[in-house]
Amino acid sequence: MSYSRTVEIEGHVIDSGTMQRCFGAVMDLGGSFDVDQFDVGTNEEAESYCRMAVSADDEETLQAILHELHQNGAVLEDPSDVELVAAPADKVVPPDFYSTTNHPTEVLYDGEWIDVERIEMDCALIVDPDGGPDGEPRAYTKVLNAVEEGDLVATDESGVRVNPPERPRTGGAFGFMQGGVSSERPSESTIREVAGELRRVSDEGGNVMVVAGPAVIHSGAGEALAKLVEAGYVDSLSAGNGFATHDLERSLYGTSLGMDVETLEHPRKGHKHHIWTISEIIRAGGIEAAVDDGIITEGVMYECVRNDVDTVLAGSIRDDGPLPDTITDAVEAQNAIRDQAHDADIVLMLATLLHSVAVGNCLPSTTKTVCVDINPATVTQLLDRGSAQAIGMVTDIGTFVPTLTEFVLEGGDGAEAEDAATPDDHSPGGDR
């Protein structure tokens, strides 16, 4: 006996690789497919449409295949309204609840497709029948610890439609699936394009978020990042206690973790500088108070205070002190990071695996992301999480940040790099 369901897939599904992934998923999971209709888009703007019957020898295998197809944007031919079950208690979701992806998502409720707000991965999908401003239905995500008793939680995929990002109609550094991670790419041209995108987002009133690790300060790149903040190109900063402490230490003692970043020398008692710094900031009443009192006179945190940059310092179990500005409650820190991430239009992740993963968990797949680290594993892990328009660069952060700042402040728009790109990088392509 064979089990079968018919699914539909539409969009720029050929040049974005969607059809290849769908066909591969069916075969890899032990099923078969029969294409009933395939209308191919024949120019750059035209979309394609495919309807196919998917079959498997047992119901369990078929459901596994349908789940994989769903993740790639396929929907059942005649989808029914999403099944909703009330949460039985706070922080408790129904069995088999629908766990979201980080892709743009819609939910079918009362015969209408509704956009899901604040989309991010690994959340519950909640529908409020009359929660909109005019009493219309509203759909949004909630992390599990925020679910409240009575929330109507989606429990199946048949009434949910995922829309994975497709290959952009333009080329450039943020082109779709740029080919993984490499330390051998022409980094200067890529950095110039990132600088052009950073300027564009900022000039259009968008939000630029920076995620920074202590290596930014250790490598001597803190001064360049501070210039970027001073010039108004950073709207929010997500970091940890260590990053802020070493940046403040640099202002107070000229060292980072006891080392002079200019001479690479270790002054006498330099190993105590970071804990002395924390003590001075606590004594002042916090970073902002230390800036106001003239104790801190330079650096990234100094410029963030002066330029009213939204800053979240998330603590960890290994923190010294910590600084009074550090959020030590993990859930509270996650929520603060989540608010920053959902406002961001472009995110720069600079030499930090811990905080990059934390922010990456909260980002929709459509948010442009640049991840830079000297360790290829950090960059690979971020790209593997599903951001379809991410750039991964394996390079020294001490070179990247000053070069980026120089390009941003000189006003380049990336045209030079784009002109130098190969034709394959920018072929217009239709869905053919």
Short mmCIF file of C-alpha atoms in Angstrom, two decimals:
data_model
loop_
_atom_site.label_atom_id
_atom_site.label_comp_id
_atom_site.label_asym_id
_atom_site.label_seq_id
_atom_site.Cartn_x
_atom_site.Cartn_y
_atom_site.Cartn_z
CA MET A 1 0.00 0.00 0.00
CA SER A 2 1.28 3.46 -0.94
CA TYR A 3 0.53 6.77 0.78
CA SER A 4 0.45 9.94 -1.28
CA ARG A 5 -0.18 13.70 -1.02
CA THR A 6 0.00 16.46 -3.62
CA VAL A 7 2.06 19.58 -2.95
CA GLU A 8 2.57 22.90 -4.75
CA ILE A 9 5.77 24.92 -5.03
CA GLU A 10 6.00 28.33 -6.66
CA GLY A 11 8.38 31.26 -6.98
CA HIS A 12 11.91 31.55 -8.34
CA VAL A 13 12.36 27.91 -7.47
CA ILE A 14 14.86 26.91 -10.16
CA ASP A 15 17.67 29.46 -9.95
CA SER A 16 17.31 29.50 -6.16
CA GLY A 17 17.86 25.75 -6.04
CA THR A 18 14.51 25.03 -4.36
CA MET A 19 13.38 22.39 -6.85
CA GLN A 20 16.69 20.56 -6.61
CA ARG A 21 16.44 20.46 -2.82
CA CYS A 22 12.82 19.26 -2.95
CA PHE A 23 13.48 16.48 -5.46
CA GLY A 24 16.54 15.44 -3.48
CA ALA A 25 14.65 15.39 -0.18
CA VAL A 26 11.96 13.07 -1.58
CA MET A 27 14.50 10.59 -2.89
CA ASP A 28 16.86 10.80 0.08
CA LEU A 29 14.01 9.93 2.45
CA GLY A 30 12.93 6.91 0.43
CA GLY A 31 9.91 8.35 -1.38
CA SER A 32 9.00 9.02 -4.99
CA PHE A 33 7.37 11.89 -6.87
CA ASP A 34 5.28 12.36 -9.98
CA VAL A 35 5.23 15.89 -11.46
CA ASP A 36 1.70 16.71 -12.62
CA GLN A 37 2.40 20.27 -13.79
CA PHE A 38 5.57 22.34 -14.16
CA ASP A 39 5.30 25.89 -15.54
CA VAL A 40 8.77 27.39 -15.93
CA GLY A 41 9.35 31.13 -15.66
CA THR A 42 11.10 32.30 -18.84
CA ASN A 43 12.45 35.71 -17.84
CA GLU A 44 14.08 37.41 -14.88
CA GLU A 45 10.82 38.41 -13.20
CA ALA A 46 8.67 35.40 -14.05
CA GLU A 47 8.08 32.76 -11.39
CA SER A 48 7.76 29.02 -11.83
CA TYR A 49 5.04 26.71 -10.53
CA CYS A 50 5.22 22.99 -9.80
CA ARG A 51 2.54 20.59 -8.64
CA MET A 52 3.63 17.07 -7.81
CA ALA A 53 2.34 13.99 -6.07
CA VAL A 54 4.65 12.66 -3.38
CA SER A 55 4.40 8.98 -2.38
CA ALA A 56 5.91 6.70 0.26
CA ASP A 57 5.40 3.14 1.47
CA ASP A 58 4.21 4.20 4.93
CA GLU A 59 2.55 7.19 6.57
CA GLU A 60 5.55 7.97 8.78
CA THR A 61 7.92 8.27 5.82
CA LEU A 62 5.42 10.42 3.91
CA GLN A 63 5.10 12.80 6.85
CA ALA A 64 8.89 13.08 7.10
CA ILE A 65 9.05 13.95 3.40
CA LEU A 66 6.24 16.49 3.66
CA HIS A 67 8.00 18.10 6.62
CA GLU A 68 11.20 18.50 4.60
CA LEU A 69 9.30 19.90 1.63
CA HIS A 70 7.46 22.31 3.92
CA GLN A 71 10.81 23.70 5.11
CA ASN A 72 11.59 24.52 1.48
CA GLY A 73 8.32 26.35 0.82
CA ALA A 74 6.02 23.60 -0.46
CA VAL A 75 2.36 23.60 0.62
CA LEU A 76 -0.36 20.98 0.32
CA GLU A 77 -2.55 21.38 -2.76
CA ASP A 78 -5.66 22.08 -0.69
CA PRO A 79 -4.39 23.31 2.68
CA SER A 80 -6.80 23.50 5.56
CA ASP A 81 -6.89 26.13 8.28
CA VAL A 82 -4.09 25.70 10.78
CA GLU A 83 -4.95 23.50 13.74
CA LEU A 84 -4.80 25.49 16.98
CA VAL A 85 -4.66 24.08 20.51
CA ALA A 86 -4.75 26.19 23.66
CA ALA A 87 -1.61 26.08 25.78
CA PRO A 88 -2.53 24.12 28.94
CA ALA A 89 -0.33 26.22 31.25
CA ASP A 90 2.28 28.96 31.22
CA LYS A 91 5.45 27.84 29.39
CA VAL A 92 3.75 24.61 28.31
CA VAL A 93 2.91 23.98 24.65
CA PRO A 94 0.66 21.24 23.24
CA PRO A 95 2.32 18.02 22.05
CA ASP A 96 3.48 18.16 18.40
CA PHE A 97 3.40 21.96 18.37
CA TYR A 98 4.68 23.63 15.20
CA SER A 99 8.29 24.81 15.66
CA THR A 100 9.08 27.79 13.44
CA THR A 101 11.93 28.29 10.97
CA ASN A 102 13.64 31.67 10.59
CA HIS A 103 12.09 32.19 7.15
CA PRO A 104 9.15 34.51 6.39
CA THR A 105 6.02 32.54 7.27
CA GLU A 106 2.26 32.75 6.75
CA VAL A 107 -0.53 30.91 8.53
CA LEU A 108 -3.94 30.01 7.08
CA TYR A 109 -6.68 31.09 9.47
CA ASP A 110 -10.37 31.40 8.61
CA GLY A 111 -9.53 30.92 4.93
CA GLU A 112 -6.98 33.78 4.81
CA TRP A 113 -3.19 33.70 4.80
CA ILE A 114 -1.79 35.89 7.60
CA ASP A 115 1.84 37.00 7.86
CA VAL A 116 3.56 35.78 11.02
CA GLU A 117 5.12 38.68 12.91
CA ARG A 118 8.57 38.67 14.56
CA ILE A 119 9.60 35.47 12.87
CA GLU A 120 12.58 33.59 14.28
CA MET A 121 13.62 29.95 14.53
CA ASP A 122 12.57 27.44 17.18
CA CYS A 123 9.53 29.31 18.49
CA ALA A 124 5.86 28.50 18.97
CA LEU A 125 3.45 30.03 16.46
CA ILE A 126 0.55 31.82 18.15
CA VAL A 127 -2.70 32.98 16.55
CA ASP A 128 -4.83 35.63 18.22
CA PRO A 129 -8.26 35.64 16.46
CA ASP A 130 -8.93 39.32 17.16
CA GLY A 131 -5.54 40.68 18.28
CA GLY A 132 -4.98 43.08 15.38
CA PRO A 133 -5.48 46.86 15.66
CA ASP A 134 -8.93 46.61 14.06
CA GLY A 135 -9.89 43.32 15.66
CA GLU A 136 -8.58 41.22 12.78
CA PRO A 137 -6.64 37.97 13.34
CA ARG A 138 -2.97 38.26 14.18
CA ALA A 139 -0.16 35.67 14.13
CA TYR A 140 3.22 35.95 15.83
CA THR A 141 5.97 33.89 17.43
CA LYS A 142 6.74 33.29 21.10
CA VAL A 143 9.72 31.60 22.71
CA LEU A 144 8.60 28.71 24.88
CA ASN A 145 9.24 30.46 28.18
CA ALA A 146 6.91 33.30 27.09
CA VAL A 147 3.92 31.08 26.21
CA GLU A 148 0.93 31.80 28.44
CA GLU A 149 -1.94 29.54 29.40
CA GLY A 150 -4.70 29.81 26.80
CA ASP A 151 -2.47 30.96 23.91
CA LEU A 152 -3.67 29.35 20.69
CA VAL A 153 -0.66 27.39 19.44
CA ALA A 154 -0.27 25.97 15.91
CA THR A 155 0.16 22.19 15.98
CA ASP A 156 0.45 21.18 12.33
CA GLU A 157 2.13 22.22 9.08
CA SER A 158 -0.81 21.95 6.70
CA GLY A 159 -1.99 25.48 7.45
CA VAL A 160 1.49 27.02 7.56
CA ARG A 161 3.40 28.34 4.54
CA VAL A 162 7.16 28.99 4.69
CA ASN A 163 8.78 31.33 2.14
CA PRO A 164 12.56 30.74 2.04
CA PRO A 165 14.50 33.70 0.62
CA GLU A 166 15.20 33.41 -3.08
CA ARG A 167 18.20 34.50 -5.08
CA PRO A 168 18.09 38.31 -5.22
CA ARG A 169 17.45 39.82 -8.63
CA THR A 170 20.70 41.80 -8.22
CA GLY A 171 24.22 40.52 -7.65
CA GLY A 172 26.89 41.80 -5.31
CA ALA A 173 28.35 40.59 -2.06
CA PHE A 174 24.94 39.71 -0.63
CA GLY A 175 23.95 37.49 -3.56
CA PHE A 176 22.13 34.27 -2.71
CA MET A 177 24.29 31.40 -1.40
CA GLN A 178 27.67 32.93 -2.16
CA GLY A 179 29.49 29.65 -2.04
CA GLY A 180 30.39 29.04 1.58
CA VAL A 181 33.39 30.20 3.54
CA SER A 182 36.83 30.97 2.18
CA SER A 183 39.86 32.89 3.40
CA GLU A 184 41.05 33.27 -0.19
CA ARG A 185 38.33 35.56 -1.51
CA PRO A 186 39.20 39.13 -2.60
CA SER A 187 38.45 40.51 0.86
CA GLU A 188 39.04 44.19 0.06
CA SER A 189 36.38 44.27 -2.65
CA THR A 190 33.97 42.39 -0.38
CA ILE A 191 34.63 44.79 2.50
CA ARG A 192 34.02 47.72 0.14
CA GLU A 193 30.64 46.26 -0.82
CA VAL A 194 29.76 45.71 2.84
CA ALA A 195 30.70 49.34 3.50
CA GLY A 196 28.44 50.47 0.66
CA GLU A 197 25.53 48.45 2.06
CA LEU A 198 26.18 49.82 5.54
CA ARG A 199 26.02 53.38 4.21
CA ARG A 200 22.87 52.64 2.20
CA VAL A 201 21.03 51.18 5.20
CA SER A 202 22.09 54.08 7.41
CA ASP A 203 21.26 56.75 4.81
CA GLU A 204 17.77 55.26 4.37
CA GLY A 205 17.12 55.38 8.12
CA GLY A 206 17.65 51.66 8.64
CA ASN A 207 19.12 49.96 11.68
CA VAL A 208 22.73 48.77 11.86
CA MET A 209 23.52 46.26 14.60
CA VAL A 210 27.05 45.30 15.67
CA VAL A 211 27.82 42.11 17.60
CA ALA A 212 31.34 42.33 19.00
CA GLY A 213 33.75 40.10 20.90
CA PRO A 214 36.79 41.02 23.03
CA ALA A 215 39.13 40.24 20.10
CA VAL A 216 37.98 43.50 18.52
CA ILE A 217 39.73 45.32 21.37
CA HIS A 218 42.70 42.91 21.69
CA SER A 219 43.46 43.23 17.97
CA GLY A 220 43.56 47.03 18.12
CA ALA A 221 40.37 47.47 16.08
CA GLY A 222 38.46 49.18 18.91
CA GLU A 223 39.50 52.65 17.79
CA ALA A 224 38.13 52.05 14.28
CA LEU A 225 34.85 50.69 15.65
CA ALA A 226 34.57 53.72 17.94
CA LYS A 227 34.95 55.98 14.88
CA LEU A 228 32.13 54.09 13.16
CA VAL A 229 29.91 54.64 16.22
CA GLU A 230 30.91 58.31 16.44
CA ALA A 231 30.00 58.83 12.78
CA GLY A 232 26.50 57.47 13.40
CA TYR A 233 26.77 54.16 11.56
CA VAL A 234 25.93 51.94 14.55
CA ASP A 235 22.43 51.89 16.03
CA SER A 236 22.77 48.97 18.44
CA LEU A 237 25.59 47.01 20.04
CA SER A 238 25.34 43.48 21.42
CA ALA A 239 28.36 42.27 23.37
CA GLY A 240 29.46 40.73 26.62
CA ASN A 241 31.00 41.82 29.86
CA GLY A 242 34.47 41.02 28.51
CA PHE A 243 34.23 43.26 25.44
CA ALA A 244 33.05 46.24 27.47
CA THR A 245 35.59 45.68 30.25
CA HIS A 246 38.58 45.54 27.90
CA ASP A 247 37.36 48.57 25.95
CA LEU A 248 36.99 50.54 29.19
CA GLU A 249 40.37 49.24 30.40
CA ARG A 250 41.92 50.67 27.24
CA SER A 251 40.52 54.10 28.09
CA LEU A 252 41.70 53.96 31.70
CA TYR A 253 45.08 52.22 31.39
CA GLY A 254 45.91 51.95 27.68
CA THR A 255 45.81 48.16 27.86
CA SER A 256 43.47 45.32 26.92
CA LEU A 257 43.57 42.37 29.30
CA GLY A 258 46.82 43.80 30.62
CA MET A 259 48.54 44.16 27.23
CA ASP A 260 49.40 47.41 25.49
CA VAL A 261 47.75 46.86 22.09
CA GLU A 262 50.17 49.29 20.44
CA THR A 263 53.50 47.92 21.74
CA LEU A 264 52.31 44.41 22.74
CA GLU A 265 54.11 44.92 26.05
CA HIS A 266 52.71 43.85 29.43
CA PRO A 267 53.07 46.67 31.96
CA ARG A 268 53.82 45.83 35.57
CA LYS A 269 50.58 44.75 37.30
CA GLY A 270 48.85 44.92 33.91
CA HIS A 271 47.11 41.64 34.67
CA LYS A 272 45.13 43.53 37.34
CA HIS A 273 43.91 46.27 35.00
CA HIS A 274 40.69 44.55 33.98
CA ILE A 275 39.52 43.98 37.55
CA TRP A 276 40.58 47.51 38.55
CA THR A 277 38.51 48.77 35.61
CA ILE A 278 35.43 46.91 36.79
CA SER A 279 35.94 48.34 40.28
CA GLU A 280 36.17 51.90 38.96
CA ILE A 281 33.01 51.54 36.87
CA ILE A 282 31.12 50.08 39.84
CA ARG A 283 32.38 52.95 41.99
CA ALA A 284 31.12 55.46 39.41
CA GLY A 285 27.69 53.80 39.24
CA GLY A 286 27.91 52.39 35.72
CA ILE A 287 29.36 53.10 32.29
CA GLU A 288 27.17 56.11 31.52
CA ALA A 289 28.00 57.69 34.88
CA ALA A 290 31.71 57.06 34.29
CA VAL A 291 31.48 58.84 30.93
CA ASP A 292 29.50 61.73 32.42
CA ASP A 293 32.07 62.10 35.22
CA GLY A 294 34.99 62.19 32.78
CA ILE A 295 36.44 58.89 34.03
CA ILE A 296 36.04 57.25 30.61
CA THR A 297 37.12 59.57 27.80
CA GLU A 298 37.46 57.37 24.71
CA GLY A 299 36.60 54.02 23.19
CA VAL A 300 33.60 52.12 21.86
CA MET A 301 31.55 52.26 25.05
CA TYR A 302 32.33 55.98 25.42
CA GLU A 303 30.99 56.67 21.91
CA CYS A 304 27.96 54.44 22.49
CA VAL A 305 27.01 56.57 25.51
CA ARG A 306 27.65 59.84 23.69
CA ASN A 307 25.68 58.77 20.62
CA ASP A 308 22.80 57.07 22.46
CA VAL A 309 23.47 53.64 20.93
CA ASP A 310 21.19 50.88 22.21
CA THR A 311 23.62 48.60 24.06
CA VAL A 312 23.05 45.14 25.51
CA LEU A 313 25.81 43.49 27.53
CA ALA A 314 24.86 39.87 28.12
CA GLY A 315 26.67 38.12 30.97
CA SER A 316 28.08 34.61 31.22
CA ILE A 317 29.16 32.32 34.03
CA ARG A 318 32.84 33.16 33.52
CA ASP A 319 32.50 36.95 33.91
CA ASP A 320 34.62 38.89 36.36
CA GLY A 321 32.72 41.53 38.32
CA PRO A 322 30.62 41.89 36.31
CA LEU A 323 30.13 45.48 35.20
CA PRO A 324 26.90 46.93 36.66
CA ASP A 325 25.55 47.36 33.10
CA THR A 326 25.83 43.64 32.37
CA ILE A 327 22.56 41.67 32.29
CA THR A 328 23.23 38.57 34.38
CA ASP A 329 19.81 36.94 33.96
CA ALA A 330 20.10 34.76 30.83
CA VAL A 331 16.42 34.97 29.87
CA GLU A 332 16.36 38.73 30.38
CA ALA A 333 19.49 39.04 28.22
CA GLN A 334 17.92 36.90 25.49
CA ASN A 335 14.83 39.10 25.42
CA ALA A 336 16.95 42.25 25.19
CA ILE A 337 18.98 40.78 22.33
CA ARG A 338 15.78 39.64 20.63
CA ASP A 339 14.42 43.22 20.63
CA GLN A 340 17.64 44.46 19.05
CA ALA A 341 17.74 41.70 16.44
CA HIS A 342 14.17 42.24 15.24
CA ASP A 343 14.87 45.93 14.64
CA ALA A 344 18.08 45.31 12.68
CA ASP A 345 18.33 45.68 8.91
CA ILE A 346 21.98 44.62 8.73
CA VAL A 347 24.10 42.87 11.37
CA LEU A 348 27.89 42.84 11.66
CA MET A 349 29.14 39.90 13.74
CA LEU A 350 32.73 40.56 14.72
CA ALA A 351 34.92 37.82 16.22
CA THR A 352 32.55 36.23 18.71
CA LEU A 353 31.03 32.77 18.46
CA LEU A 354 28.97 32.98 21.65
CA HIS A 355 27.19 36.25 20.93
CA SER A 356 26.96 35.67 17.18
CA VAL A 357 25.05 32.44 17.75
CA ALA A 358 22.82 34.15 20.34
CA VAL A 359 21.91 36.92 17.90
CA GLY A 360 21.72 34.54 14.94
CA ASN A 361 19.06 32.52 16.80
CA CYS A 362 16.84 35.60 16.83
CA LEU A 363 17.34 36.85 13.26
CA PRO A 364 14.93 36.30 10.38
CA SER A 365 16.66 34.71 7.39
CA THR A 366 16.06 37.89 5.37
CA THR A 367 18.26 40.11 7.58
CA LYS A 368 21.56 40.79 5.86
CA THR A 369 24.36 39.45 8.01
CA VAL A 370 28.15 39.73 7.88
CA CYS A 371 30.08 37.28 10.06
CA VAL A 372 33.84 37.82 10.41
CA ASP A 373 36.22 35.65 12.41
CA ILE A 374 39.74 34.29 12.10
CA ASN A 375 38.29 30.87 13.01
CA PRO A 376 36.48 29.27 10.03
CA ALA A 377 34.29 27.19 12.38
CA THR A 378 32.64 30.33 13.76
CA VAL A 379 31.71 31.60 10.31
CA THR A 380 30.56 28.19 9.07
CA GLN A 381 28.29 27.67 12.07
CA LEU A 382 26.52 30.98 11.46
CA LEU A 383 26.01 30.38 7.73
CA ASP A 384 24.75 26.85 8.39
CA ARG A 385 21.95 28.26 10.53
CA GLY A 386 20.04 29.33 7.43
CA SER A 387 20.72 32.99 6.69
CA ALA A 388 20.39 32.97 2.92
CA GLN A 389 21.93 36.39 2.35
CA ALA A 390 24.89 36.17 4.72
CA ILE A 391 28.52 36.92 3.99
CA GLY A 392 31.12 34.86 5.81
CA MET A 393 34.71 36.11 5.93
CA VAL A 394 37.63 34.29 7.51
CA THR A 395 40.09 37.08 8.21
CA ASP A 396 41.80 39.03 10.96
CA ILE A 397 39.31 41.28 12.73
CA GLY A 398 42.14 43.76 13.34
CA THR A 399 42.31 44.27 9.57
CA PHE A 400 38.62 44.01 8.74
CA VAL A 401 37.21 46.69 11.07
CA PRO A 402 39.71 49.47 10.23
CA THR A 403 39.34 48.75 6.50
CA LEU A 404 35.54 48.74 6.74
CA THR A 405 35.57 52.00 8.70
CA GLU A 406 37.86 53.63 6.16
CA PHE A 407 35.60 52.63 3.27
CA VAL A 408 32.43 53.72 5.08
CA LEU A 409 33.81 57.12 6.06
CA GLU A 410 35.29 57.80 2.63
CA GLY A 411 31.81 57.44 1.16
CA GLY A 412 32.37 54.60 -1.32
CA ASP A 413 29.23 52.78 -2.48
CA GLY A 414 30.81 49.50 -3.55
CA ALA A 415 30.62 50.32 -7.25
CA GLU A 416 34.34 49.68 -7.73
CA ALA A 417 34.06 46.17 -6.33
CA GLU A 418 30.90 45.47 -8.27
CA ASP A 419 32.55 46.52 -11.55
CA ALA A 420 35.43 44.19 -10.79
CA ALA A 421 33.21 41.17 -10.09
CA THR A 422 33.11 38.29 -12.51
CA PRO A 423 30.10 37.94 -14.85
CA ASP A 424 29.00 34.79 -12.99
CA ASP A 425 28.57 36.85 -9.81
CA HIS A 426 26.07 39.17 -11.46
CA SER A 427 24.40 37.27 -14.25
CA PRO A 428 20.77 38.49 -14.31
CA GLY A 429 19.28 35.03 -14.80
CA GLY A 430 15.57 34.33 -14.89
CA ASP A 431 13.87 31.37 -13.25
CA ARG A 432 14.85 29.05 -16.05
#
